[in-house]
PDB file of C-alpha atoms in Angstrom:
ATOM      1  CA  UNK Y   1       0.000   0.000   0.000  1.00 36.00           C
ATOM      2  CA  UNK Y   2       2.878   2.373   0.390  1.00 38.00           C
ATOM      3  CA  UNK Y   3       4.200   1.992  -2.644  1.00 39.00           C
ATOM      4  CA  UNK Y   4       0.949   2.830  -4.333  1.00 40.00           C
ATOM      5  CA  UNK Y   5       0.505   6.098  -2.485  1.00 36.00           C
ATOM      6  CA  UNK Y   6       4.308   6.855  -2.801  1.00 38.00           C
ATOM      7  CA  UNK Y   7       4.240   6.810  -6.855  1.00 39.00           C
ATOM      8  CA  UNK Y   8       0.996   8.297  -8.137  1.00 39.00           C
ATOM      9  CA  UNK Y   9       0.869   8.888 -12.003  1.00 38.00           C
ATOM     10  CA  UNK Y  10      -1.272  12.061 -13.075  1.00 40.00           C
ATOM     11  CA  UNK Y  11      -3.052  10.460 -15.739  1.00 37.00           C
ATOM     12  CA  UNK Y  12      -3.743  12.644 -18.817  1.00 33.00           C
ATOM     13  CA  UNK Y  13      -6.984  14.002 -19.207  1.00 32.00           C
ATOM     14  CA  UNK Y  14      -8.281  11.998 -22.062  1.00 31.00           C
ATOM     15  CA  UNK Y  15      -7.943   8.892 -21.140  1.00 31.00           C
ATOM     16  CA  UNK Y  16      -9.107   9.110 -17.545  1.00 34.00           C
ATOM     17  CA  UNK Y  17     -10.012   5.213 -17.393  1.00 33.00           C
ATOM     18  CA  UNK Y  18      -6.764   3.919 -18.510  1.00 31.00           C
ATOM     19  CA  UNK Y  19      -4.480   1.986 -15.595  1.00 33.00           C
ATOM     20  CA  UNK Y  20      -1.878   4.472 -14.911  1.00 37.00           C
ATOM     21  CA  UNK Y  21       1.238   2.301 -15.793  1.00 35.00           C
ATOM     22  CA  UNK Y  22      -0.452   2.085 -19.605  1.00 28.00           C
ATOM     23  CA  UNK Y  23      -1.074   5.785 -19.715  1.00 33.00           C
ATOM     24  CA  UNK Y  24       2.614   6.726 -19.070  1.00 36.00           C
ATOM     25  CA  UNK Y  25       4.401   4.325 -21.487  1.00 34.00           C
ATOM     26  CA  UNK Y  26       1.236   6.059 -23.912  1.00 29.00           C
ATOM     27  CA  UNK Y  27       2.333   9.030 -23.075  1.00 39.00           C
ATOM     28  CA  UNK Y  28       5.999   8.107 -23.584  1.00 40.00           C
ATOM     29  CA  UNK Y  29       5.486   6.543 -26.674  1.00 36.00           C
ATOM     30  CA  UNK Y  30       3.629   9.698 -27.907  1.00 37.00           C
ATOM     31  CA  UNK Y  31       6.309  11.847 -27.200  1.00 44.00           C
ATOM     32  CA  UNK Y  32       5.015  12.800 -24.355  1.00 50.00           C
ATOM     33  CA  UNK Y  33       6.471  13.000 -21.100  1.00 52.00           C
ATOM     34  CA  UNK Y  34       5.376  10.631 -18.139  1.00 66.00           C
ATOM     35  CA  UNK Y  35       4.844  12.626 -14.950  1.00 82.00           C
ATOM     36  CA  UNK Y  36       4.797  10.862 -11.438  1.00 91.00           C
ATOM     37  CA  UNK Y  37       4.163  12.327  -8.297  1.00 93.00           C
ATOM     38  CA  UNK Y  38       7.105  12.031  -5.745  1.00 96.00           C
ATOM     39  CA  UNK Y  39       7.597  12.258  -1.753  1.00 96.00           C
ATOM     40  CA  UNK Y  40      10.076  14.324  -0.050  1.00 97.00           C
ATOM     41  CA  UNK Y  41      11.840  11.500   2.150  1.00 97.00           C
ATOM     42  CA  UNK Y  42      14.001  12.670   5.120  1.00 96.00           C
ATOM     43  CA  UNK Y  43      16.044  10.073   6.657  1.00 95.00           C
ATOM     44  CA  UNK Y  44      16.331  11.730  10.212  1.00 96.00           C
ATOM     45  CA  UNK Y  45      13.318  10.728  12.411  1.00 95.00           C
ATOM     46  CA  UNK Y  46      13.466  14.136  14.027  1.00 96.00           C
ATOM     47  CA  UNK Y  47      12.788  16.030  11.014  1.00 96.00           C
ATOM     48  CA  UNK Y  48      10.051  14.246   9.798  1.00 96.00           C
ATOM     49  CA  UNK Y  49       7.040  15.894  11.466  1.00 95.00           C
ATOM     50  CA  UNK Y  50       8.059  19.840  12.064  1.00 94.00           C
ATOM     51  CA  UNK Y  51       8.351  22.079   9.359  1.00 96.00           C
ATOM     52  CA  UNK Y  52      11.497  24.266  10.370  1.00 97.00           C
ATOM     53  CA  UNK Y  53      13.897  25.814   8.711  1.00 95.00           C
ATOM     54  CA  UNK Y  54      16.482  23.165  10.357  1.00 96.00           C
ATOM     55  CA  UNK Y  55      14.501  20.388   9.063  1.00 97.00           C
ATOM     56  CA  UNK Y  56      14.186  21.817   5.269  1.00 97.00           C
ATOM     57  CA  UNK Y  57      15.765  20.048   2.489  1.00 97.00           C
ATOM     58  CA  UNK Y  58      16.425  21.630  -0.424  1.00 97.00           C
ATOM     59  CA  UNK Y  59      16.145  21.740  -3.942  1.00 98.00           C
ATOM     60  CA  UNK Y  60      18.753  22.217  -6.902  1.00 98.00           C
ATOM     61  CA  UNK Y  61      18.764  24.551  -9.572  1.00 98.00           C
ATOM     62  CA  UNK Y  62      21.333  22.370 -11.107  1.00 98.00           C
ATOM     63  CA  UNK Y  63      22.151  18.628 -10.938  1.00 98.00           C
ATOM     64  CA  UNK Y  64      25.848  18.738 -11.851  1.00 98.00           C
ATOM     65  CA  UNK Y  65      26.650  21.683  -9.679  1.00 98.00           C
ATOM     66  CA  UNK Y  66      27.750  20.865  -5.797  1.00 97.00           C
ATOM     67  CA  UNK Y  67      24.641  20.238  -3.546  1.00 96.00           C
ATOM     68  CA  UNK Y  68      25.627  23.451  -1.746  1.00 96.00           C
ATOM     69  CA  UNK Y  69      23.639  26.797  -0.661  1.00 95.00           C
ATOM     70  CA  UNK Y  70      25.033  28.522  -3.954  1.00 97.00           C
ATOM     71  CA  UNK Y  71      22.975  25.922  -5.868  1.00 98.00           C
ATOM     72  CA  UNK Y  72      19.559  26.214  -3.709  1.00 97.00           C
ATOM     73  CA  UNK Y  73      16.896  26.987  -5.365  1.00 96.00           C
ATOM     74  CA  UNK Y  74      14.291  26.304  -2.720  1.00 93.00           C
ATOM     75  CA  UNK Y  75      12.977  24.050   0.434  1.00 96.00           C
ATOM     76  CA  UNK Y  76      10.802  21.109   0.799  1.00 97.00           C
ATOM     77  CA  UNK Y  77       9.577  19.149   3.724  1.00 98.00           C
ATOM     78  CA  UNK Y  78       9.521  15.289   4.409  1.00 97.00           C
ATOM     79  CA  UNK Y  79       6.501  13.929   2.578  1.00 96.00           C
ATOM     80  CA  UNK Y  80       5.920  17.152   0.588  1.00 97.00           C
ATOM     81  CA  UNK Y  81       4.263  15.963  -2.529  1.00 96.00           C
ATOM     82  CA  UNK Y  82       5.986  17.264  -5.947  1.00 96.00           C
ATOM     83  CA  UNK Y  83       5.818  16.478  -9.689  1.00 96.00           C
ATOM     84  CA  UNK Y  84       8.846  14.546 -10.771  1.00 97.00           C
ATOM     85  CA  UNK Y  85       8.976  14.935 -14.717  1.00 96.00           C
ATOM     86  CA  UNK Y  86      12.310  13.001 -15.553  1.00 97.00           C
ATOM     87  CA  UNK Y  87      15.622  11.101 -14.129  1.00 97.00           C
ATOM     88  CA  UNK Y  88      19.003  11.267 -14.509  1.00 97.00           C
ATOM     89  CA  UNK Y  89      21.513   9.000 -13.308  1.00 97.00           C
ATOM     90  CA  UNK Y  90      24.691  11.174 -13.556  1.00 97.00           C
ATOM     91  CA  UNK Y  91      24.808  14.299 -11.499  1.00 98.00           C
ATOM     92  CA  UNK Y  92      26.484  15.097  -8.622  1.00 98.00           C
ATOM     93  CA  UNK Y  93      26.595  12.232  -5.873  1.00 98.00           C
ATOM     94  CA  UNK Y  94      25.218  13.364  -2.841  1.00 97.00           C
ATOM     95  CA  UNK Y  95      25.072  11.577   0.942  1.00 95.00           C
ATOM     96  CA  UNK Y  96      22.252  12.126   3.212  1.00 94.00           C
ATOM     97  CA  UNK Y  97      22.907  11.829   7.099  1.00 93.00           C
ATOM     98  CA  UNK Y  98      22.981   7.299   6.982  1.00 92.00           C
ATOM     99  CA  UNK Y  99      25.965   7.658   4.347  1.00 95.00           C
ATOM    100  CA  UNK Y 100      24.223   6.413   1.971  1.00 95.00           C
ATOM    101  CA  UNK Y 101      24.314   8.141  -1.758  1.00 95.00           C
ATOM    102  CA  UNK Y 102      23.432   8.623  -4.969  1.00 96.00           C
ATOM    103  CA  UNK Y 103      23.950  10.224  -8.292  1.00 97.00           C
ATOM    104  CA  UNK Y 104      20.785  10.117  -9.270  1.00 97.00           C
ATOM    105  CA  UNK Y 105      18.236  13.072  -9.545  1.00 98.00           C
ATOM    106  CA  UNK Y 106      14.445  13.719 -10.174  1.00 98.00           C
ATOM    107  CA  UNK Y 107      13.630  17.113 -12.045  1.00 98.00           C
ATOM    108  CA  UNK Y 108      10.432  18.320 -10.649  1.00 97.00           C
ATOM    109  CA  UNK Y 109       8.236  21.272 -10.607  1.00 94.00           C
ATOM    110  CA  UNK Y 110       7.772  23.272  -8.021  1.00 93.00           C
ATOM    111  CA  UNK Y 111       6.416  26.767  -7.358  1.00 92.00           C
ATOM    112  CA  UNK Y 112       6.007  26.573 -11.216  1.00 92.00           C
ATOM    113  CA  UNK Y 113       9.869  26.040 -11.836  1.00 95.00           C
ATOM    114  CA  UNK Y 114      11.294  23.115 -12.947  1.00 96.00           C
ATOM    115  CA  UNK Y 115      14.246  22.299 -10.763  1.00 98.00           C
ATOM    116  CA  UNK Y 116      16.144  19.279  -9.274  1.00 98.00           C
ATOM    117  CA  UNK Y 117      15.482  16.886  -5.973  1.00 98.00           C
ATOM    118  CA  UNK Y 118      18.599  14.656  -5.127  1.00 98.00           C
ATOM    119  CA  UNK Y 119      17.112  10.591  -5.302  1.00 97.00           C
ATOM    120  CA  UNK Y 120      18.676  10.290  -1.902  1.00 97.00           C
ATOM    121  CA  UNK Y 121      15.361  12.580  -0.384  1.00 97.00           C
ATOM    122  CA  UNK Y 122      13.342  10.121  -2.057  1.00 96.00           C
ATOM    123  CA  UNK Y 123      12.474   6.677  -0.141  1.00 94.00           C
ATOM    124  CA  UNK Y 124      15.154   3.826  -1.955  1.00 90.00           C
ATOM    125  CA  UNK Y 125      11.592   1.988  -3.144  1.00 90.00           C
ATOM    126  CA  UNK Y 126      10.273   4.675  -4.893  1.00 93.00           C
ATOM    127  CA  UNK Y 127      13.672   5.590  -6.232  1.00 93.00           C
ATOM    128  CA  UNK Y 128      13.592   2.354  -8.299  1.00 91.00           C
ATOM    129  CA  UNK Y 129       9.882   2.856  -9.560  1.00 92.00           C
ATOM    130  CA  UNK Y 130      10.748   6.740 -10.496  1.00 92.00           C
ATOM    131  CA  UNK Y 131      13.479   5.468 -13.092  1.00 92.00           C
ATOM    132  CA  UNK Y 132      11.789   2.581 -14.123  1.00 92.00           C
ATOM    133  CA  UNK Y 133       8.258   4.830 -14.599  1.00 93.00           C
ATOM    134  CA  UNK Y 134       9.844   8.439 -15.729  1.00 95.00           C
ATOM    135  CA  UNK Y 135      11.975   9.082 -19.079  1.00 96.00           C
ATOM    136  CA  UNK Y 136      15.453  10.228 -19.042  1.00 96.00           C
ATOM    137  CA  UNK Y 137      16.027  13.736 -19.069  1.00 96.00           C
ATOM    138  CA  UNK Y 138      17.056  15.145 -22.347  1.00 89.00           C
ATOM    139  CA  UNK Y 139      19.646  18.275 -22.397  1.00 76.00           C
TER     140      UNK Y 139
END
C-alpha cells in the first residue's frame, strides 16, 4: 500500500479510465512525457514531522553543480508531494545523514519552476519505480 501512495501517475486528461502504468508508457510513446508524483523523504526521524527551517531540504537549480547553498533553489519538507517529470543518473553524488548516496536526480516542478530533488530525499523503493516509470532527461 505504500508503494501505491508513494508513486501516483497524473493520468492525462483523455484517457481518464486507462491503468496508470499504460497511460505513461502512452504518453511516452507519444512523445510525451510521463509525470509521477514524488515524496520528499528525510532520513532523520526528528525532522520528519516539524516544518522548520532546520529540518528543510532543499532543492537544486542544477544537478551537476555541488549540492551546496550557492545551488539552492528552494525548500521542501519530508513527505511534501511534488511532480517529478524526468531522471538522470549522472549528477552530482550526494550523501544524506545514513551515508548512503546517490547520483541520481528527479527534475520536478515546483512553485512553477522546474528544478532538481537529489534521489537520496526520495524513499530507496520509490527511487527504483521513479526510473523505471519516468523518461530520461534530455539536455
Amino acid at each position: 500500500m505504500t508503494a501505491g501512495l508513494l508513486v501516483l501517475l497524473f493520468p492525462p486528461r483523455t484517457a481518464p479510465d486507462a491503468a496508470p502504468a499504460a497511460q505513461s508508457a502512452q504518453e511516452r510513446g507519444a512523445g510525451g512525457s510521463a509525470h509521477a508524483g514524488v515524496l520528499v523523504h528525510n532520513v532523520e526521524r526528528a525532522c520528519q514531522r516539524p516544518r522548520t527551517t532546520l529540518c528543510a531540504l532543499s532543492l537544486a537549480y542544477n544537478p551537476y553543480r555541488p549540492y551546496n547553498t550557492a545551488n539552492s533553489a528552494g525548500r521542501v519538507w519530508h513527505h511534501d508531494l511534488l511532480r517529478a517529470v524526468c531522471t538522470i543518473a549522472n549528477g552530482v553524488s550526494v550523501t544524506d545523514e545514513n551515508l548512503k548516496h546517490t547520483s541520481i536526480w528527479i527534475q520536478i516542478t515546483h512553485n512553477g519552476e522546474r528544478l532538481w530533488l537529489p534521489g537520496i530525499r526520495v524513499h530507496p523503493d520509490q527511487l527504483i519505480q521513479l526510473t523505471t516509470v519516468l523518461p530520461a532527461c534530455t539536455p
